[in-house]
CSV table of C-alpha atoms in Angstrom, one decimal:
chain,number,residue,atom,x,y,z
A,262,UNK,CA,-32.3,-2.3,33.1
A,263,UNK,CA,-29.7,-3.6,30.7
A,264,UNK,CA,-27.1,-0.8,30.3
A,265,UNK,CA,-24.9,-2.4,27.7
A,266,UNK,CA,-25.2,-4.8,24.8
A,267,UNK,CA,-23.7,-8.2,25.8
A,268,UNK,CA,-22.0,-10.5,23.3
A,269,UNK,CA,-23.6,-13.8,24.2
A,270,UNK,CA,-21.4,-16.8,25.0
A,271,UNK,CA,-22.2,-19.5,22.5
A,272,UNK,CA,-20.3,-22.7,23.1
A,273,UNK,CA,-18.1,-23.5,20.1
A,274,UNK,CA,-17.8,-26.9,18.5
A,275,UNK,CA,-14.0,-26.3,18.8
A,276,UNK,CA,-13.2,-27.4,22.3
A,277,UNK,CA,-9.8,-26.5,23.7
A,278,UNK,CA,-8.1,-28.4,26.5
A,279,UNK,CA,-4.5,-28.5,27.9
A,280,UNK,CA,-3.9,-31.4,25.6
A,281,UNK,CA,-4.8,-29.3,22.5
A,282,UNK,CA,-1.9,-27.9,20.5
A,283,UNK,CA,-2.5,-24.3,19.5
A,284,UNK,CA,-1.0,-21.8,17.1
A,285,UNK,CA,-1.8,-18.1,16.8
A,286,UNK,CA,-0.9,-15.8,14.0
A,287,UNK,CA,-1.8,-12.2,13.4
A,288,UNK,CA,-2.5,-8.9,15.1
A,289,UNK,CA,-2.2,-7.9,18.7
A,290,UNK,CA,-5.2,-10.1,19.8
A,291,UNK,CA,-2.8,-13.0,19.1
A,292,UNK,CA,-0.2,-11.5,21.4
A,293,UNK,CA,-2.7,-10.8,24.2
A,294,UNK,CA,-4.6,-14.1,24.1
A,295,UNK,CA,-1.4,-16.0,23.3
A,296,UNK,CA,0.1,-14.7,26.5
A,297,UNK,CA,-3.0,-15.8,28.5
A,298,UNK,CA,-2.8,-19.2,27.0
A,299,UNK,CA,0.9,-19.6,27.8
A,300,UNK,CA,0.3,-18.4,31.4
A,301,UNK,CA,-2.6,-21.0,31.7
A,302,UNK,CA,-0.3,-23.8,30.7
A,303,UNK,CA,-1.4,-24.5,27.1
A,304,UNK,CA,0.7,-26.0,24.4
A,305,UNK,CA,0.8,-22.9,22.3
A,306,UNK,CA,3.0,-21.3,19.7
A,307,UNK,CA,2.0,-17.6,19.6
A,308,UNK,CA,3.0,-15.3,16.7
A,309,UNK,CA,6.3,-17.1,15.9
A,310,UNK,CA,6.9,-14.5,13.1
A,311,UNK,CA,6.1,-11.6,15.3
A,312,UNK,CA,2.9,-9.4,15.1
A,313,UNK,CA,1.4,-9.5,11.7
A,314,UNK,CA,-1.4,-7.2,10.5
A,315,UNK,CA,-2.6,-7.8,7.0
A,316,UNK,CA,-4.2,-11.0,5.6
A,317,UNK,CA,-1.7,-11.4,2.7
A,318,UNK,CA,1.4,-11.4,5.0
A,319,UNK,CA,-0.3,-13.8,7.4
A,320,UNK,CA,-1.1,-16.1,4.4
A,321,UNK,CA,2.5,-15.9,3.1
A,322,UNK,CA,4.1,-17.0,6.4
A,323,UNK,CA,1.5,-19.7,7.0
A,324,UNK,CA,2.0,-21.1,3.5
A,325,UNK,CA,5.8,-21.2,4.1
A,326,UNK,CA,5.3,-22.9,7.5
A,327,UNK,CA,3.0,-25.5,6.0
A,328,UNK,CA,5.7,-26.3,3.4
A,329,UNK,CA,8.6,-25.8,5.8
A,330,UNK,CA,10.0,-23.5,3.1
A,331,UNK,CA,12.9,-21.4,4.3
A,332,UNK,CA,13.5,-17.8,3.0
A,333,UNK,CA,16.7,-16.9,1.2
A,334,UNK,CA,18.8,-13.7,1.4
A,335,UNK,CA,16.5,-12.0,-1.2
A,336,UNK,CA,14.0,-11.6,1.6
A,337,UNK,CA,16.4,-9.5,3.7
A,338,UNK,CA,17.0,-5.8,3.6
A,339,UNK,CA,19.8,-3.7,5.1
A,340,UNK,CA,18.7,-0.5,6.8
A,341,UNK,CA,20.4,1.7,9.5
A,342,UNK,CA,23.1,-0.9,10.1
A,343,UNK,CA,20.7,-3.8,10.7
A,344,UNK,CA,19.3,-6.6,8.5
A,345,UNK,CA,15.6,-7.2,8.4
A,346,UNK,CA,13.2,-9.7,6.9
A,347,UNK,CA,10.2,-8.6,4.9
A,348,UNK,CA,8.2,-11.5,6.4
A,349,UNK,CA,9.1,-11.0,10.0
A,350,UNK,CA,8.8,-8.5,12.9
A,351,UNK,CA,11.8,-6.4,13.7
A,352,UNK,CA,12.6,-8.6,16.8
A,353,UNK,CA,14.3,-10.9,14.4
A,354,UNK,CA,16.5,-8.2,12.9
A,355,UNK,CA,20.2,-8.4,13.4
A,356,UNK,CA,23.4,-6.6,12.3
A,357,UNK,CA,24.7,-9.9,10.9
A,358,UNK,CA,22.7,-11.1,7.9
A,359,UNK,CA,23.5,-14.8,8.5
A,360,UNK,CA,22.1,-14.6,12.1
A,361,UNK,CA,19.0,-12.7,10.9
A,362,UNK,CA,18.4,-15.4,8.2
A,363,UNK,CA,19.0,-18.2,10.7
A,364,UNK,CA,16.6,-16.7,13.3
A,365,UNK,CA,13.9,-16.1,10.7
A,366,UNK,CA,14.1,-19.7,9.3
A,367,UNK,CA,14.0,-21.1,12.8
A,368,UNK,CA,10.6,-19.6,13.1
A,369,UNK,CA,9.4,-21.3,9.9
A,370,UNK,CA,10.6,-24.7,11.2
A,371,UNK,CA,9.0,-24.1,14.6
A,372,UNK,CA,5.7,-23.2,13.0
A,373,UNK,CA,5.9,-26.2,10.6
A,374,UNK,CA,6.5,-28.5,13.5
A,375,UNK,CA,3.5,-27.2,15.3
A,376,UNK,CA,1.3,-27.4,12.2
A,377,UNK,CA,2.0,-31.0,11.6
A,378,UNK,CA,0.5,-31.7,15.0
A,379,UNK,CA,-2.8,-30.4,13.6
A,380,UNK,CA,-3.3,-27.5,16.1
A,381,UNK,CA,-6.3,-25.3,16.5
A,382,UNK,CA,-5.2,-22.3,14.5
A,383,UNK,CA,-6.3,-18.9,15.6
A,384,UNK,CA,-5.9,-16.2,12.9
A,385,UNK,CA,-6.4,-12.5,13.7
A,386,UNK,CA,-6.7,-10.0,10.8
A,387,UNK,CA,-5.7,-6.5,11.9
A,388,UNK,CA,-6.1,-4.3,8.8
A,389,UNK,CA,-6.8,-4.5,5.1
A,390,UNK,CA,-4.3,-1.8,4.4
A,391,UNK,CA,-1.1,-3.4,3.0
A,392,UNK,CA,2.3,-2.2,2.0
A,393,UNK,CA,3.8,-3.7,-1.2
A,394,UNK,CA,7.4,-3.5,-2.3
A,395,UNK,CA,8.0,-1.3,-5.4
A,396,UNK,CA,11.5,-2.4,-6.3
A,397,UNK,CA,14.0,-5.2,-6.0
A,398,UNK,CA,13.7,-8.9,-6.5
A,399,UNK,CA,10.5,-9.1,-4.4
A,400,UNK,CA,8.8,-6.1,-6.1
A,401,UNK,CA,5.0,-6.5,-5.9
A,402,UNK,CA,5.1,-8.7,-2.8
A,403,UNK,CA,3.3,-7.5,0.4
A,404,UNK,CA,5.5,-6.9,3.5
A,405,UNK,CA,4.8,-7.8,7.1
A,406,UNK,CA,6.8,-4.8,8.4
A,407,UNK,CA,8.2,-1.7,6.8
A,408,UNK,CA,11.1,-1.6,9.3
A,409,UNK,CA,11.1,2.2,9.1
A,410,UNK,CA,12.4,2.3,5.5
A,411,UNK,CA,11.5,5.4,3.4
A,412,UNK,CA,7.9,5.5,2.0
A,413,UNK,CA,9.2,5.5,-1.6
A,414,UNK,CA,10.1,1.8,-1.2
A,415,UNK,CA,6.4,0.9,-0.9
A,416,UNK,CA,3.0,1.3,-2.4
A,417,UNK,CA,0.2,1.3,0.1
A,418,UNK,CA,-3.2,-0.3,-0.9
A,419,UNK,CA,-6.5,-1.1,0.7
A,420,UNK,CA,-7.0,-4.8,-0.2
A,421,UNK,CA,-10.2,-5.6,-2.0
A,422,UNK,CA,-12.4,-8.4,-0.8
A,423,UNK,CA,-11.6,-10.4,-3.8
A,424,UNK,CA,-7.8,-10.1,-3.2
A,425,UNK,CA,-8.2,-11.5,0.3
A,426,UNK,CA,-10.5,-14.3,-0.9
A,427,UNK,CA,-8.2,-15.3,-3.8
A,428,UNK,CA,-5.4,-15.8,-1.4
A,429,UNK,CA,-7.3,-17.4,1.5
A,430,UNK,CA,-9.9,-19.7,-0.2
A,431,UNK,CA,-7.2,-22.2,-1.4
A,432,UNK,CA,-5.2,-21.8,1.8
A,433,UNK,CA,-8.2,-22.5,4.0
A,434,UNK,CA,-9.1,-25.5,1.9
A,435,UNK,CA,-5.6,-26.8,2.4
A,436,UNK,CA,-5.9,-26.4,6.2
A,437,UNK,CA,-9.3,-28.1,6.1
A,438,UNK,CA,-7.9,-31.0,4.1
A,439,UNK,CA,-5.2,-31.4,6.8
A,440,UNK,CA,-7.8,-31.6,9.5
A,441,UNK,CA,-6.8,-28.2,11.1
A,442,UNK,CA,-9.5,-26.3,12.8
A,443,UNK,CA,-9.2,-22.5,12.1
A,444,UNK,CA,-10.7,-19.7,14.3
A,445,UNK,CA,-10.8,-16.3,12.6
A,446,UNK,CA,-11.2,-13.0,14.5
A,447,UNK,CA,-10.8,-9.3,13.7
A,448,UNK,CA,-8.6,-7.3,15.9
A,449,UNK,CA,-10.6,-4.6,17.8
A,450,UNK,CA,-7.5,-2.3,17.8
A,451,UNK,CA,-8.3,0.8,15.8
A,452,UNK,CA,-5.8,2.0,13.2
A,453,UNK,CA,-6.7,5.6,13.6
A,454,UNK,CA,-3.6,6.8,11.7
A,455,UNK,CA,-5.6,5.7,8.6
A,456,UNK,CA,-8.4,7.9,9.6
A,457,UNK,CA,-11.6,6.8,11.4
A,458,UNK,CA,-13.6,6.4,8.3
A,459,UNK,CA,-10.8,4.5,6.5
A,460,UNK,CA,-10.3,2.3,9.6
A,461,UNK,CA,-14.0,1.3,9.4
A,462,UNK,CA,-13.7,0.5,5.7
A,463,UNK,CA,-10.7,-1.7,6.5
A,464,UNK,CA,-12.3,-3.5,9.3
A,465,UNK,CA,-15.5,-4.0,7.3
A,466,UNK,CA,-13.5,-5.6,4.5
A,467,UNK,CA,-11.9,-8.0,6.9
A,468,UNK,CA,-15.3,-9.0,8.3
A,469,UNK,CA,-16.7,-9.5,4.8
A,470,UNK,CA,-13.7,-11.7,3.9
A,471,UNK,CA,-14.1,-13.9,7.0
A,472,UNK,CA,-17.8,-14.3,6.4
A,473,UNK,CA,-17.1,-15.4,2.8
A,474,UNK,CA,-14.4,-17.8,3.9
A,475,UNK,CA,-16.8,-19.4,6.5
A,476,UNK,CA,-19.6,-19.7,4.1
A,477,UNK,CA,-18.4,-19.3,0.4
A,478,UNK,CA,-21.9,-19.6,-1.0
A,479,UNK,CA,-24.7,-19.2,1.6
A,480,UNK,CA,-27.4,-19.9,-1.0
A,481,UNK,CA,-25.9,-23.2,-2.0
A,482,UNK,CA,-22.9,-24.7,-0.1
A,483,UNK,CA,-22.8,-25.6,3.6
A,484,UNK,CA,-20.5,-23.6,5.8
A,485,UNK,CA,-17.0,-24.8,6.3
A,486,UNK,CA,-17.2,-26.9,9.5
A,487,UNK,CA,-13.4,-26.5,10.1
A,488,UNK,CA,-13.5,-22.7,10.1
A,489,UNK,CA,-15.1,-20.5,12.8
A,490,UNK,CA,-15.4,-16.9,13.9
A,491,UNK,CA,-14.6,-15.5,17.3
A,492,UNK,CA,-16.1,-12.0,18.2
A,493,UNK,CA,-13.3,-10.2,19.9
A,494,UNK,CA,-14.0,-7.1,17.8
A,495,UNK,CA,-17.7,-7.1,18.9
A,496,UNK,CA,-16.9,-7.5,22.5
A,497,UNK,CA,-14.7,-4.4,22.7
A,498,UNK,CA,-16.6,-2.3,20.2
A,499,UNK,CA,-20.2,-3.2,21.0
A,500,UNK,CA,-20.3,-4.7,24.5
A,501,UNK,CA,-17.7,-2.6,26.3
A,502,UNK,CA,-17.7,0.5,23.9
A,503,UNK,CA,-16.3,2.9,26.6
A,504,UNK,CA,-12.9,4.6,26.7
A,505,UNK,CA,-12.3,3.2,30.2
A,506,UNK,CA,-11.7,-0.1,28.5
A,507,UNK,CA,-9.0,1.3,26.3
A,508,UNK,CA,-5.3,1.9,27.0
A,509,UNK,CA,-3.9,5.4,27.1
A,510,UNK,CA,-3.5,5.6,23.3
A,511,UNK,CA,-7.3,5.1,23.0
A,512,UNK,CA,-6.8,2.5,20.4
A,513,UNK,CA,-5.6,-0.7,22.2
A,514,UNK,CA,-7.7,-2.5,24.7
A,515,UNK,CA,-6.8,-2.0,28.4
A,516,UNK,CA,-5.7,-4.9,30.6
A,517,UNK,CA,-9.3,-5.1,32.0
A,518,UNK,CA,-10.7,-5.4,28.4
A,519,UNK,CA,-8.2,-8.1,27.6
A,520,UNK,CA,-9.3,-10.0,30.8
A,521,UNK,CA,-13.0,-9.7,29.8
A,522,UNK,CA,-12.3,-11.0,26.3
A,523,UNK,CA,-10.1,-13.8,27.7
A,524,UNK,CA,-13.0,-14.8,30.0
A,525,UNK,CA,-15.4,-14.8,27.2
A,526,UNK,CA,-13.0,-16.8,25.0
A,527,UNK,CA,-12.6,-19.5,27.7
A,528,UNK,CA,-16.3,-19.8,28.2
A,529,UNK,CA,-16.7,-20.2,24.4
A,530,UNK,CA,-14.1,-22.8,23.8
A,531,UNK,CA,-13.3,-24.5,27.1
A,532,UNK,CA,-15.1,-26.6,29.8
A,533,UNK,CA,-15.5,-25.4,33.3
A,534,UNK,CA,-12.8,-27.9,34.4
A,535,UNK,CA,-10.3,-26.5,31.9
A,536,UNK,CA,-11.1,-22.9,33.1
A,537,UNK,CA,-10.5,-23.9,36.7
A,538,UNK,CA,-7.2,-25.5,35.7
A,539,UNK,CA,-6.3,-22.2,33.9
A,540,UNK,CA,-6.7,-20.3,37.2
A,541,UNK,CA,-4.5,-22.7,39.0
A,542,UNK,CA,-1.8,-22.7,36.3
A,543,UNK,CA,-1.8,-18.9,36.1
A,544,UNK,CA,-1.3,-18.6,39.8
A,545,UNK,CA,1.6,-21.0,39.6
A,546,UNK,CA,3.1,-19.1,36.7
A,547,UNK,CA,2.9,-15.8,38.6
A,548,UNK,CA,4.4,-17.3,41.7
A,549,UNK,CA,7.3,-18.6,39.7
A,550,UNK,CA,8.2,-15.0,38.7
A,551,UNK,CA,8.7,-14.0,42.3
A,552,UNK,CA,12.3,-14.5,43.6
A,553,UNK,CA,12.2,-15.4,47.3
A,554,UNK,CA,14.1,-13.2,49.7
A,555,UNK,CA,16.7,-15.3,51.5
A,556,UNK,CA,17.9,-13.7,54.7
A,557,UNK,CA,21.6,-13.7,55.4
A,558,UNK,CA,22.7,-16.3,57.9
């Protein structure tokens, strides 16, 4: 008797080897799988701007990276003695605005240098809820991180399907024209602070957006052969669907769940020989972390 609903492994036309440049942007799936790829010896740039959640912020940083377009001081905000960027995670924040700006622009250049190599680009949408600035020179722009500023600095909106498509259709066409293969996925992490019902609406909006990006007009135009979907959301929510596969917060996947998704991802996008090499590379990476004990002479 089958006691769970498996997500079948369907080999993807996007085949990834250790010679394939990779770039990941987005929610925590990018962090989790990016780490697995790094440990397995891949040429990967994972979340160079830090963890990003909403589709508009991901599109903003991706567009800047494609153009190698630096940010200027108007993108910085000072709060609690530290300078932050509205396009970056707080790990780039710094008490010195010049250092903060330098660190942030270094990420744009690094992402640009990876993109000109035509990597396989993996995009993870986390939530359709987005914070927009209400004041200042960037009023009306979505932010990647609120950096714990007071709520009155932002308006919070559930993006419509059309808002996402208006931003991503031309961007995806640009990526396609550059010959970049794009893999979309929806983060399985539940944003329960929004409420369970609101979280479902958010995730459904993201699913609909990706489906429309992959196949803009299913009754007329062929699907975009350079854009694909990976079912990380379905693996955790439908195949595993048990709290033993969640971390203590009951929202993030456990280490075991990440391992299961990683195994499925490998079988979807890699050959058996590549997977075997991953195992060897991961063992070497873990061994290198151990400091040998040298006895005193």
